[in-house]
């Protein structure tokens, strides 16, 4: 039951981390562009991104903790199966990049964008920071989806075919 609970928490956290990313790209961003009043749009985006940051940040922490616990549980498979080991290494590398991009997007670009907007900076400077922020956000989403694919591979018979022993 313990292993199933840890796996369930890991999956739930992945849903909480990735689902809102897709929702932001598909629904929130286009909807926000329809708000003509810049102050209202900025305030609405700030509230949504702060709440998403809390949800996404919390989910990412739970993903990392449960990921370590899942890694410990899968130790025998990691040692025995080459495909499992390689797929896990790819997944862990992608996780490291996603964590880095998440920090870059939230702590660097997000804060910079907020400071620029509050200081009344030139639209060109705001647009450049927004572009970098959106690139980090979309890259995070795409890599997060790739991580889900790696997780599906790890849970399939494909990853345990061809034992090294």
CSV table of C-alpha atoms in Angstrom, one decimal:
chain,number,residue,atom,x,y,z
A,1,UNK,CA,0.0,0.0,0.0
A,2,UNK,CA,2.9,2.4,0.8
A,3,UNK,CA,4.4,2.0,-2.7
A,4,UNK,CA,1.0,2.6,-4.3
A,5,UNK,CA,0.4,5.7,-2.2
A,6,UNK,CA,3.8,7.2,-3.1
A,7,UNK,CA,3.1,6.5,-6.8
A,8,UNK,CA,-0.4,8.0,-6.6
A,9,UNK,CA,1.0,11.1,-4.9
A,10,UNK,CA,3.7,11.3,-7.7
A,11,UNK,CA,1.0,11.1,-10.4
A,12,UNK,CA,-1.3,13.5,-8.7
A,13,UNK,CA,1.5,16.0,-8.4
A,14,UNK,CA,2.4,15.6,-12.0
A,15,UNK,CA,-1.2,16.4,-13.0
A,16,UNK,CA,-1.2,19.4,-10.7
A,17,UNK,CA,2.1,20.6,-12.2
A,18,UNK,CA,1.4,20.0,-15.9
A,19,UNK,CA,-2.3,20.5,-16.2
A,20,UNK,CA,-2.3,24.2,-15.3
A,21,UNK,CA,0.6,24.7,-17.7
A,22,UNK,CA,-1.4,23.4,-20.6
A,23,UNK,CA,-4.5,25.4,-19.4
A,24,UNK,CA,-2.4,28.6,-19.3
A,25,UNK,CA,-1.2,28.1,-22.9
A,26,UNK,CA,-4.6,27.0,-24.3
A,27,UNK,CA,-7.0,29.2,-22.3
A,28,UNK,CA,-5.6,31.8,-20.0
A,29,UNK,CA,-3.1,33.5,-22.3
A,30,UNK,CA,-5.5,34.0,-25.2
A,31,UNK,CA,-8.3,35.1,-22.8
A,32,UNK,CA,-5.9,37.7,-21.1
A,33,UNK,CA,-5.1,39.2,-24.5
A,34,UNK,CA,-8.8,40.2,-24.9
A,35,UNK,CA,-8.6,42.5,-21.8
A,36,UNK,CA,-7.8,45.9,-23.3
A,37,UNK,CA,-7.2,47.7,-20.0
A,38,UNK,CA,-3.5,47.1,-19.3
A,39,UNK,CA,-3.8,47.6,-15.5
A,40,UNK,CA,-6.7,45.2,-15.2
A,41,UNK,CA,-5.0,42.6,-17.4
A,42,UNK,CA,-1.7,42.9,-15.5
A,43,UNK,CA,-3.5,42.5,-12.1
A,44,UNK,CA,-5.5,39.5,-13.3
A,45,UNK,CA,-2.4,37.8,-14.7
A,46,UNK,CA,-0.5,38.5,-11.5
A,47,UNK,CA,-3.2,36.9,-9.4
A,48,UNK,CA,-3.4,33.8,-11.6
A,49,UNK,CA,0.4,33.4,-11.9
A,50,UNK,CA,0.9,33.8,-8.2
A,51,UNK,CA,-1.7,31.1,-7.4
A,52,UNK,CA,-0.3,28.9,-10.1
A,53,UNK,CA,3.2,29.4,-8.7
A,54,UNK,CA,2.0,28.2,-5.3
A,55,UNK,CA,0.3,25.2,-6.9
A,56,UNK,CA,3.1,24.4,-9.3
A,57,UNK,CA,5.9,25.0,-6.7
A,58,UNK,CA,4.2,22.7,-4.2
A,59,UNK,CA,3.5,20.1,-6.8
A,60,UNK,CA,7.2,20.2,-7.9
A,61,UNK,CA,8.4,19.7,-4.3
A,62,UNK,CA,6.1,16.7,-3.9
A,63,UNK,CA,7.2,15.3,-7.3
A,64,UNK,CA,10.9,15.6,-6.3
A,65,UNK,CA,10.3,13.9,-2.9
A,66,UNK,CA,8.1,11.1,-4.3
A,67,UNK,CA,10.5,10.7,-7.2
A,68,UNK,CA,13.3,9.9,-4.8
A,69,UNK,CA,11.1,7.4,-3.0
A,70,UNK,CA,10.1,5.8,-6.3
A,71,UNK,CA,13.7,5.7,-7.3
A,72,UNK,CA,14.6,3.8,-4.1
A,73,UNK,CA,11.7,1.4,-4.8
A,74,UNK,CA,12.8,0.7,-8.4
A,75,UNK,CA,16.5,0.0,-7.4
A,76,UNK,CA,16.4,-3.6,-8.5
A,77,UNK,CA,14.9,-2.8,-11.9
A,78,UNK,CA,17.5,0.1,-12.4
A,79,UNK,CA,20.3,-2.4,-11.8
A,80,UNK,CA,18.9,-5.2,-13.9
A,81,UNK,CA,17.5,-3.6,-17.0
A,82,UNK,CA,19.5,-1.4,-19.4
A,83,UNK,CA,16.4,0.2,-21.0
A,84,UNK,CA,15.0,1.1,-17.6
A,85,UNK,CA,18.3,2.6,-16.5
A,86,UNK,CA,18.7,4.7,-19.7
A,87,UNK,CA,15.1,5.9,-19.7
A,88,UNK,CA,15.4,6.8,-16.0
A,89,UNK,CA,18.6,8.8,-16.7
A,90,UNK,CA,16.8,10.7,-19.5
A,91,UNK,CA,13.9,11.4,-17.2
A,92,UNK,CA,16.1,12.6,-14.4
A,93,UNK,CA,18.0,14.9,-16.8
A,94,UNK,CA,14.7,16.3,-18.1
A,95,UNK,CA,13.6,16.8,-14.5
A,96,UNK,CA,16.8,18.8,-13.7
A,97,UNK,CA,16.2,21.0,-16.8
A,98,UNK,CA,12.5,21.5,-15.8
A,99,UNK,CA,13.5,22.5,-12.3
A,100,UNK,CA,16.0,25.0,-13.7
A,101,UNK,CA,13.5,26.4,-16.2
A,102,UNK,CA,10.9,26.7,-13.5
A,103,UNK,CA,13.2,28.7,-11.3
A,104,UNK,CA,14.3,30.8,-14.3
A,105,UNK,CA,10.7,31.4,-15.3
A,106,UNK,CA,9.3,32.3,-11.9
A,107,UNK,CA,12.2,33.7,-9.9
A,108,UNK,CA,14.0,35.6,-12.6
A,109,UNK,CA,11.7,36.4,-15.5
A,110,UNK,CA,8.5,36.7,-13.5
A,111,UNK,CA,10.0,39.0,-10.9
A,112,UNK,CA,11.7,41.1,-13.6
A,113,UNK,CA,8.5,41.4,-15.6
A,114,UNK,CA,6.6,42.5,-12.5
A,115,UNK,CA,9.3,45.1,-11.6
A,116,UNK,CA,9.3,46.4,-15.2
A,117,UNK,CA,5.5,46.8,-15.3
A,118,UNK,CA,5.4,48.5,-11.9
A,119,UNK,CA,8.1,50.9,-12.8
A,120,UNK,CA,6.5,51.9,-16.1
A,121,UNK,CA,9.3,50.6,-18.2
A,122,UNK,CA,9.3,50.9,-22.0
A,123,UNK,CA,7.0,48.4,-23.8
A,124,UNK,CA,10.0,47.0,-25.8
A,125,UNK,CA,11.8,46.1,-22.6
A,126,UNK,CA,8.7,44.5,-21.1
A,127,UNK,CA,8.0,42.6,-24.3
A,128,UNK,CA,11.5,41.2,-24.4
A,129,UNK,CA,11.3,39.9,-20.8
A,130,UNK,CA,7.8,38.5,-21.5
A,131,UNK,CA,9.2,36.7,-24.6
A,132,UNK,CA,11.9,35.1,-22.5
A,133,UNK,CA,9.4,34.2,-19.8
A,134,UNK,CA,7.1,32.6,-22.3
A,135,UNK,CA,9.9,30.6,-23.9
A,136,UNK,CA,10.9,29.2,-20.5
A,137,UNK,CA,7.3,28.4,-19.8
A,138,UNK,CA,6.6,26.6,-23.0
A,139,UNK,CA,9.9,24.7,-22.8
A,140,UNK,CA,9.0,23.7,-19.3
A,141,UNK,CA,5.6,22.4,-20.5
A,142,UNK,CA,7.1,20.5,-23.5
A,143,UNK,CA,9.8,18.9,-21.3
A,144,UNK,CA,7.2,18.0,-18.6
A,145,UNK,CA,5.2,16.2,-21.2
A,146,UNK,CA,8.4,14.3,-22.3
A,147,UNK,CA,8.9,13.4,-18.7
A,148,UNK,CA,5.4,11.9,-18.6
A,149,UNK,CA,6.3,9.8,-21.7
A,150,UNK,CA,9.5,8.6,-19.9
A,151,UNK,CA,7.3,7.7,-16.9
A,152,UNK,CA,5.0,5.7,-19.2
A,153,UNK,CA,8.0,3.9,-20.6
A,154,UNK,CA,9.3,3.1,-17.2
A,155,UNK,CA,6.0,1.6,-16.2
A,156,UNK,CA,5.8,-0.6,-19.4
A,157,UNK,CA,7.2,-4.0,-20.2
A,158,UNK,CA,9.4,-2.3,-22.8
A,159,UNK,CA,11.7,-0.9,-20.2
A,160,UNK,CA,12.3,-4.3,-18.5
A,161,UNK,CA,12.9,-6.3,-21.7
A,162,UNK,CA,16.5,-7.6,-22.2
A,163,UNK,CA,18.0,-8.0,-18.7
A,164,UNK,CA,21.7,-7.2,-18.4
A,165,UNK,CA,22.3,-10.2,-16.2
